[in-house]
Every structure is written in C-alpha cells, then in structure tokens.
Short mmCIF file of C-alpha atoms and ligand atoms in Angstrom, two decimals:
data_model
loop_
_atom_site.label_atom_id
_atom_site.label_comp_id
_atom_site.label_asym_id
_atom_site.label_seq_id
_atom_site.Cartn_x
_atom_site.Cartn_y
_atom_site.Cartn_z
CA UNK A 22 3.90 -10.67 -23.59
CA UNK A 23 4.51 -10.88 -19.70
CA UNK A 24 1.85 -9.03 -17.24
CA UNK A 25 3.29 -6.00 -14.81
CA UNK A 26 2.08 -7.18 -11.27
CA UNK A 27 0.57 -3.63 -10.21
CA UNK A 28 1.18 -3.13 -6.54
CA UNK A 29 0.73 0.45 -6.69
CA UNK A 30 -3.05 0.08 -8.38
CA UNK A 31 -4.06 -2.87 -5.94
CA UNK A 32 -2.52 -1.19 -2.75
CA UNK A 33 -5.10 1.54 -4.17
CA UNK A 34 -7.63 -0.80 -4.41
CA UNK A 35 -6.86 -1.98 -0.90
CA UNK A 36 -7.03 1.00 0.71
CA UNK A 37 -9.89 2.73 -0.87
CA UNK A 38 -11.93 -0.58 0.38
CA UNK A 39 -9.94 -0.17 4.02
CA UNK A 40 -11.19 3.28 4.41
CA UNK A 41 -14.64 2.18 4.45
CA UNK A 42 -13.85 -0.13 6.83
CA UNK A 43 -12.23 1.64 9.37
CA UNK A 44 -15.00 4.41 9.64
CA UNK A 45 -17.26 1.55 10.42
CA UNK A 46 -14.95 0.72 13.63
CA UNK A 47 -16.40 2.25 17.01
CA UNK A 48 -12.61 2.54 18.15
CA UNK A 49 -9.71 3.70 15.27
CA UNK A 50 -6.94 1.49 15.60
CA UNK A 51 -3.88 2.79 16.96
CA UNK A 52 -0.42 2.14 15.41
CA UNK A 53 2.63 2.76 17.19
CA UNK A 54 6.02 2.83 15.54
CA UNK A 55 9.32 2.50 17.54
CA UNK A 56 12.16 4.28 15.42
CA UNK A 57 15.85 3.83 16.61
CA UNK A 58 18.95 5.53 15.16
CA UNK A 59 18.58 7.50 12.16
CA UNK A 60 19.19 4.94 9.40
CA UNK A 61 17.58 7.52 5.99
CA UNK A 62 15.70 4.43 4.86
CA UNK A 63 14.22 3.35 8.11
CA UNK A 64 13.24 6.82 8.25
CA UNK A 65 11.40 7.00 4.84
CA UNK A 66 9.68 3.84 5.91
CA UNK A 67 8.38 5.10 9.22
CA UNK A 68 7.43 8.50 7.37
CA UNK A 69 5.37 6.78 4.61
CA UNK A 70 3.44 4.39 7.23
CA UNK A 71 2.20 7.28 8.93
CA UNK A 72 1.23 8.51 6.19
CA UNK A 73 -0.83 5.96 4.70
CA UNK A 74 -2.12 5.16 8.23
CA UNK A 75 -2.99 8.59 8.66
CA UNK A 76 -5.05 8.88 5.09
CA UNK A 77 -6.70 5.31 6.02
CA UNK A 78 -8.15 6.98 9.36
CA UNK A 79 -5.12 5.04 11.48
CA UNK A 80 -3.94 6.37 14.36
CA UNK A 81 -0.26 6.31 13.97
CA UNK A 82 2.62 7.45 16.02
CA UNK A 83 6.65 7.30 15.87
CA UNK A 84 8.65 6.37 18.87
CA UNK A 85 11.95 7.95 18.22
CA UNK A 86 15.25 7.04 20.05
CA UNK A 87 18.91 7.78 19.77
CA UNK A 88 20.83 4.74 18.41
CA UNK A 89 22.72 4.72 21.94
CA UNK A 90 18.85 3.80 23.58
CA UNK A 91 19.63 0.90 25.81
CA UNK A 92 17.96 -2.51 25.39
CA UNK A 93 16.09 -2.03 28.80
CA UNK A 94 14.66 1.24 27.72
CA UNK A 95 13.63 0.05 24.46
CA UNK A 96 11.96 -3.17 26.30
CA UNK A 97 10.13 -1.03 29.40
CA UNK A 98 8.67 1.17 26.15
CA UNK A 99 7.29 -1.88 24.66
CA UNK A 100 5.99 -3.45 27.89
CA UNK A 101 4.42 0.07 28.28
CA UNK A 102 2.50 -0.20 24.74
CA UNK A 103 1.80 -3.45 25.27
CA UNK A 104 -0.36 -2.56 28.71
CA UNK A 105 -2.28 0.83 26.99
CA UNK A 106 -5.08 0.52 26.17
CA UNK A 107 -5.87 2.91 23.40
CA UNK A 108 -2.68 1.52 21.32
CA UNK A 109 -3.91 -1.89 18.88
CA UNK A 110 -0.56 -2.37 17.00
CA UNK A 111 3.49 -1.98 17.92
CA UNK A 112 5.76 -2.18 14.95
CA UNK A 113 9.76 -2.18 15.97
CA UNK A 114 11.77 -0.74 12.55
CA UNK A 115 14.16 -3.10 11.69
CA UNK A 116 17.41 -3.32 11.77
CA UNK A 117 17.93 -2.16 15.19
CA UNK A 118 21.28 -1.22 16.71
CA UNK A 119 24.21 -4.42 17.11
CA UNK A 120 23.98 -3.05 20.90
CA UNK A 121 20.00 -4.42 20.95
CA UNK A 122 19.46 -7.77 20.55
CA UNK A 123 16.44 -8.13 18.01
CA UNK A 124 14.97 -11.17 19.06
CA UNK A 125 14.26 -10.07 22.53
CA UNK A 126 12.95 -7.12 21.41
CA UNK A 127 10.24 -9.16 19.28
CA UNK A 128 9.60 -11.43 21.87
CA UNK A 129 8.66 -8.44 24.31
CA UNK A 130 5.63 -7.35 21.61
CA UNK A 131 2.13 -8.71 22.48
CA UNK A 132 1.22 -11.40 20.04
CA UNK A 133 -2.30 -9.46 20.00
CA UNK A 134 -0.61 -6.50 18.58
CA UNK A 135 2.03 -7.86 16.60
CA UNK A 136 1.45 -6.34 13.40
CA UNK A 137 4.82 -7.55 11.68
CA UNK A 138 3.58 -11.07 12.41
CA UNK A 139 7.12 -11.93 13.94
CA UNK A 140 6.71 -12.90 17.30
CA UNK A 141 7.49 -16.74 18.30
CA UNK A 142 3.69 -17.03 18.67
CA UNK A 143 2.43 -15.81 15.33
CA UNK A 144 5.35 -17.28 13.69
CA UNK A 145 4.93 -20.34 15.47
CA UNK A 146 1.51 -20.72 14.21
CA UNK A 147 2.08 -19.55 10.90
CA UNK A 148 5.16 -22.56 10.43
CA UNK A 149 3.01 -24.97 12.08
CA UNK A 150 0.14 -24.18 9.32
CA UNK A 151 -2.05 -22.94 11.63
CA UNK A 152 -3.87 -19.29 11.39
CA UNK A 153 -1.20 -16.76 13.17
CA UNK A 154 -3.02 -13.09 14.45
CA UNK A 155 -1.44 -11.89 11.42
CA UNK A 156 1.00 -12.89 8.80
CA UNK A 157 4.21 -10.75 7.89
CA UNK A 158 3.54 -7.64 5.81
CA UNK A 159 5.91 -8.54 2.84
CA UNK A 160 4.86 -12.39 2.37
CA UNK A 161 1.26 -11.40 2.81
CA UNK A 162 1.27 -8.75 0.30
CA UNK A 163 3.08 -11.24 -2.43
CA UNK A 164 0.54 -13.66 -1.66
CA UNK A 165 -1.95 -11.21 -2.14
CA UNK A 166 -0.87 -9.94 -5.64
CA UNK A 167 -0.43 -13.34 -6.83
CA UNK A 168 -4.38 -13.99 -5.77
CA UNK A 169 -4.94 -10.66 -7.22
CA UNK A 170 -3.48 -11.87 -10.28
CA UNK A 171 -5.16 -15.26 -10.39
CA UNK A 172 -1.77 -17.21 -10.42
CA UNK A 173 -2.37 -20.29 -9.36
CA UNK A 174 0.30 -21.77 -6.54
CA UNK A 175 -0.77 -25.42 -5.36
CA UNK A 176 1.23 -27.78 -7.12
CA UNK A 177 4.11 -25.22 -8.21
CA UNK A 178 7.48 -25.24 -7.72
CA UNK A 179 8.29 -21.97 -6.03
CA UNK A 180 11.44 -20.58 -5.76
CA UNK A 181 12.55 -18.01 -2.70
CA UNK A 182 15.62 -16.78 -2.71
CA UNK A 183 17.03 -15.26 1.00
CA UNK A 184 16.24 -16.52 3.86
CA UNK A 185 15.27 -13.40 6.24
CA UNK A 186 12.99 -13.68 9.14
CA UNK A 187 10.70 -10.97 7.30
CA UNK A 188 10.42 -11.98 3.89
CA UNK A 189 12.65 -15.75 3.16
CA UNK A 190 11.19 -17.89 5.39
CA UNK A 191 7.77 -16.50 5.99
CA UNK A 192 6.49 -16.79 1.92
CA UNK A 193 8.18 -19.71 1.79
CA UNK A 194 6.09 -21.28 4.47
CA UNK A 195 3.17 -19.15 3.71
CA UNK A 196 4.09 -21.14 -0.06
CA UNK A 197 4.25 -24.28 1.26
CA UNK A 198 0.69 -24.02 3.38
CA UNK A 199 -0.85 -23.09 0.09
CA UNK A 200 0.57 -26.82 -1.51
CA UNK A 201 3.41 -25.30 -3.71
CA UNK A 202 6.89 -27.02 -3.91
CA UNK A 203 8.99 -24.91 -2.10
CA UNK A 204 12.96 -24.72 -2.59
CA UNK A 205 14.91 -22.56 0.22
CA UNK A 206 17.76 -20.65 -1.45
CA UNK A 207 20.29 -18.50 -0.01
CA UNK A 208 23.95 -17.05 -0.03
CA UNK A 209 25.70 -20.79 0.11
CA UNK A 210 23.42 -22.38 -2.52
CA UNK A 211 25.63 -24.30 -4.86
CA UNK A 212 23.79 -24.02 -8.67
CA UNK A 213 21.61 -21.45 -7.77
CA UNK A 214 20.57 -21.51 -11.79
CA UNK A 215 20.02 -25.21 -11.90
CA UNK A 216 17.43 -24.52 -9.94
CA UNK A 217 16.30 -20.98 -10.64
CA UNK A 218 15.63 -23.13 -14.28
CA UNK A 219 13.40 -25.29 -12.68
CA UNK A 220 11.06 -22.24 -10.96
CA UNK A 221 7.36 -22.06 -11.64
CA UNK A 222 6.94 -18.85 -9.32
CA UNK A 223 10.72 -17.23 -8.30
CA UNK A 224 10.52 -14.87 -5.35
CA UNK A 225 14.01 -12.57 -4.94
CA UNK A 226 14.48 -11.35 -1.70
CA UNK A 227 18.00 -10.27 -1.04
CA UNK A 228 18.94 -6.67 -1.96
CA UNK A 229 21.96 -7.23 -4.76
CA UNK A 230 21.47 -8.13 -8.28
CA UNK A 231 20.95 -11.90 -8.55
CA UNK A 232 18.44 -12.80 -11.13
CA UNK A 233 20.00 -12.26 -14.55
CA UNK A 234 18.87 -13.38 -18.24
CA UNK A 235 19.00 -17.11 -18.75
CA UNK A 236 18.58 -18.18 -15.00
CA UNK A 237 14.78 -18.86 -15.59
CA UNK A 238 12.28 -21.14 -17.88
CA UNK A 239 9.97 -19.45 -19.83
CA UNK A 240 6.32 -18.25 -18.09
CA UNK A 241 7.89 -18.02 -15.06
CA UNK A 242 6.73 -15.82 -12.63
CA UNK A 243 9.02 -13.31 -11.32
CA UNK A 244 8.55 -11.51 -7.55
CA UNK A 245 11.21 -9.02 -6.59
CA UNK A 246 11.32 -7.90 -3.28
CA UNK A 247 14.83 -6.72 -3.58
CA UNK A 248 14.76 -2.83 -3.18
CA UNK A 249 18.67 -0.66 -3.39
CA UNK A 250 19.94 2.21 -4.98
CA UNK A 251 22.30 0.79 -7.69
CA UNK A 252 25.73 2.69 -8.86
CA UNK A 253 24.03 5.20 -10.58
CA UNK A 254 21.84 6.28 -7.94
CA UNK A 255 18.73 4.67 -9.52
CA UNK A 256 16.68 2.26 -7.03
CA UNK A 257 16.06 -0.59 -8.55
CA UNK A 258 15.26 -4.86 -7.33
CA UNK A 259 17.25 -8.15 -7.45
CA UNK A 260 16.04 -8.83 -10.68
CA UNK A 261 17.27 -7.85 -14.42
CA UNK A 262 14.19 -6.60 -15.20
CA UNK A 263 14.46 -5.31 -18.74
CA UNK A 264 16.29 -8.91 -20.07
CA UNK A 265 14.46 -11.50 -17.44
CA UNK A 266 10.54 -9.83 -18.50
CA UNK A 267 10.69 -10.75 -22.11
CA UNK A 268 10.32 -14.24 -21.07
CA UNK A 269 8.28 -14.17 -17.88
CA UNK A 270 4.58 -14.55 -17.82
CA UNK A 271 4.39 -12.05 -14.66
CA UNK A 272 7.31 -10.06 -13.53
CA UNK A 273 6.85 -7.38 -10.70
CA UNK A 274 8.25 -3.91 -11.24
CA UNK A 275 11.03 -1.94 -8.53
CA UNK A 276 9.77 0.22 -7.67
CA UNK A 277 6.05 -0.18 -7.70
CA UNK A 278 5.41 -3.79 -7.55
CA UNK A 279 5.86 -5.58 -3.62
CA UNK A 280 6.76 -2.27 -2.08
CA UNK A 281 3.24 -0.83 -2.19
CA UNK A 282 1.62 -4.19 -1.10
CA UNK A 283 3.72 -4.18 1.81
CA UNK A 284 2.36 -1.44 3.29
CA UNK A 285 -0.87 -2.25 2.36
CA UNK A 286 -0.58 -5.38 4.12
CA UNK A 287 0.70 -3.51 7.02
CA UNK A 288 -2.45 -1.60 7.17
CA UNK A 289 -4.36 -4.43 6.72
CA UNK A 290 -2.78 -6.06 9.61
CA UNK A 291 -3.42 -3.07 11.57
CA UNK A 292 -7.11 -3.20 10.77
CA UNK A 293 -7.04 -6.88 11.50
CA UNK A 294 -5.76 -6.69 14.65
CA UNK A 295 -8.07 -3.92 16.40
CA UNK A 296 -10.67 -6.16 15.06
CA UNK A 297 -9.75 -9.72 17.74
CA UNK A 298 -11.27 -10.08 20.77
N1 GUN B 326 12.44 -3.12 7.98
C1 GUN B 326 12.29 -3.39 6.65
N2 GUN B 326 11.11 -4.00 6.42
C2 GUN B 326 10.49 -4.12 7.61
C3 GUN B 326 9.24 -4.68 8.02
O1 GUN B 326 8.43 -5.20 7.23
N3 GUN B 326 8.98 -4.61 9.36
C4 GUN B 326 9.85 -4.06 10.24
N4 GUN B 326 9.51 -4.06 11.52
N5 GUN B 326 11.01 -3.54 9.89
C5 GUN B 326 11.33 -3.57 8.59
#
C-alpha cells in the first residue's frame, strides 16, 4: 500500500504554526509581487499568494504591468523595492515577456529579499553547499514533505527529471547537499527508463506526461511537480498516477501534493527573510 504525500494537510500545518509566528514580529513582513502580461496561470498564482499571505498576517501586494512594460521600467521598479524600506520580499512571476531578459531581471533583486532564492548570490551559495538567505520555494517544499514524511535521502539514488532554474537544478543540488546520489535528467536523456528503474526517490518536473507504468522499481518514491490541464480539461502532473502508485511506497498527488508546499515555502521564505539582520 503506497502513502499519499499530503501537501495540502502539512501546508496547513505550516501555516497554522506561521501565524503564530508572524504576530510575534514587531514589523509584518512585506511581500511584493511584480505581475507582467496577463498569462491566466500567472494570474491564479499571484491571486492565491496574496491570499495566503494575507490570511498568514503578510503584507502582500501585486505589481501589475502590461506585457509591452520595457526592461528598464521593470528594472527601475525593482531597484525602487529594493531601496524601501517597509517592503522585506520581491517575487518577479515567471515567465516574463521574450522582450525582458529574465536573468537581468533576477540579478536586479536584493539577495536580502530574494524570496524565490534565485539570485546568483543565493544560488551561488546554495550550489556551493553553503546556507543561501533562502532556498527556492518548490525544492524547499519537496524537501520538506519528504522530512515530513520521514523518508530518508542520504545514500539514495534520486532521480530529477527537468532541469529548470526553479525546480531541476535547485532539488537536485539541494539532493545532493543532503548525501543522495543524484542523476540530472532532461529532454535529450537517452534511456530515460534505464534509469528511472534504478530511482530510490524520482522527482518529475516538466509539465507533459513522462512517468508511465513500468519505468520505476518497486518502493520508489514518486514527487510530481508537473502541474497542466490535460485533453480533457482535467489538471493533472507528469506522473501516471493511478498505474505508477500501486507500486510506489510514496507517490504525491496533482493536485494537492507539491503545489500547496510551494506556497508554503514561499511564505516561509517570506517570514525568513524579514527575520535577517
Ligand atoms: N512561476 C512558476 N513558479 C514560480 C515560482 O516559484 N517563482 C516565480 N517567481 N515564478 C514562478
């Protein structure tokens, strides 16, 4: 019988202890959210952050620009929140415009308030094992579940699959500082099931259906961070749940499972960084 990871009880969990934490603060943190174009999902996204922030006693507010916004403007706004004082955490929506270029606009957040954990200097830290201001939401919140869960990762062989700057490489690093074996997989990976076979812990980050029945041992444990509206409208992950779970040990459900401890590791990181000196 294979365990449901639970994000949506231990985001609870999370935030109900948050809460108490936050009234404690002298100063509420402050999150600000830059929102460009009007992608529906990005939108959702933003929506339910403020939200949750909101409920925890967060601060929150949403930056909105036109897709046409040019890079400058979007770059002057940052330097803006960077300098004001009363704002703790920036958070750019991804994907931004082709017109933008992404990495700049990363590079222009204060590490300090870098809740997303993406800047060269927190991920610098984070791939050089050292303790970044904060770690990306996603990773973070699979690393927190698997705690939660008491699955045990030094000395596994994990298995990511993608290789984005927000989920891929992060938890595979964040993997590989905790002593598992970590294989890198991606869209040119020849034998992808050769070595899906060979996973302790599989991760599935890529937003199509990849993980089928018969790509995995038995016991495995199975993270899907995947998140799409399939042909029939339904949203659903990367993974075949129904046919993969009866052999896993842990599977995590779409929705319900990483998507909640995402943005409980968001608030988290907001907390966290109002917190530094
Ligand atoms: N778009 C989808 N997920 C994320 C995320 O975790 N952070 C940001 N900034 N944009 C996203």
């Amino acid at each position: 019988m294979t365990t449901i990871l639970d994000g949506k009880k231990l985001r609870d969990e999370i935030f109900e202890e948050l809460k108490g934490k936050i009234e404690k603060l002298s100063v509420k943190p402050s999150l600000a959210v830059i929102l460009v174009g009007d992608n529906p999902s990005s939108k959702i996204y933003v929506n339910n952050k403020k939200k949750c922030a909101e409920k925890l006693g967060i601060n929150s507010i949403v930056i909105s620009y036109p897709a046409d916004i040019t890079e400058k403007e979007l770059l002057n706004k940052i330097q803006e929140l960077n300098d004001d004082k009363n704002i703790t955490a920036i958070l750019v929506q991804l994907p931004l415009p082709d017109h933008i270029d992404k990495f700049k606009v990363i590079d222009a957040i204060s590490p300090k308030k870098d809740v997303d954990g993406l800047t060269p200097y927190n991920s610098g830290k984070l791939f050089a094992g050292e303790k970044p201001y904060v770690y990306p939401c996603t990773p973070k919140g699979i690393l927190l579940m698997l705690d939660h869960y008491g699955i045990e990762i030094e000395g596994k062989h994990a298995v990511v699959i993608g290789r984005s700057n927000l989920v891929g490489k992060p938890v595979a690093q964040m993997l590989l500082n905790r002593n598992a074996t970590v294989t890198l997989c991606h869209s040119k990976t020849k034998n992808l099931t050769e070595i899906t076979k060979t996973a302790d812990i599989l991760i599935s980050a890529v937003g199509k259906k990849v993980v089928g029945e018969n790509m995995l041992k038995n016991n495995c444990v199975v993270i899907d961070v995947g998140i799409f509206r399939g042909e029939n409208g339904k949203i659903c992950g990367d993974v075949d749940f129904d046919k993969v779970a009866k052999t896993t040990s842990y599977i995590s459900p779409v929705p319900g499972g990483v998507g909640p401890m995402t943005i409980a590791s968001l608030m988290l990181n907001t907390f966290e960084l109002a917190t530094i000196e």
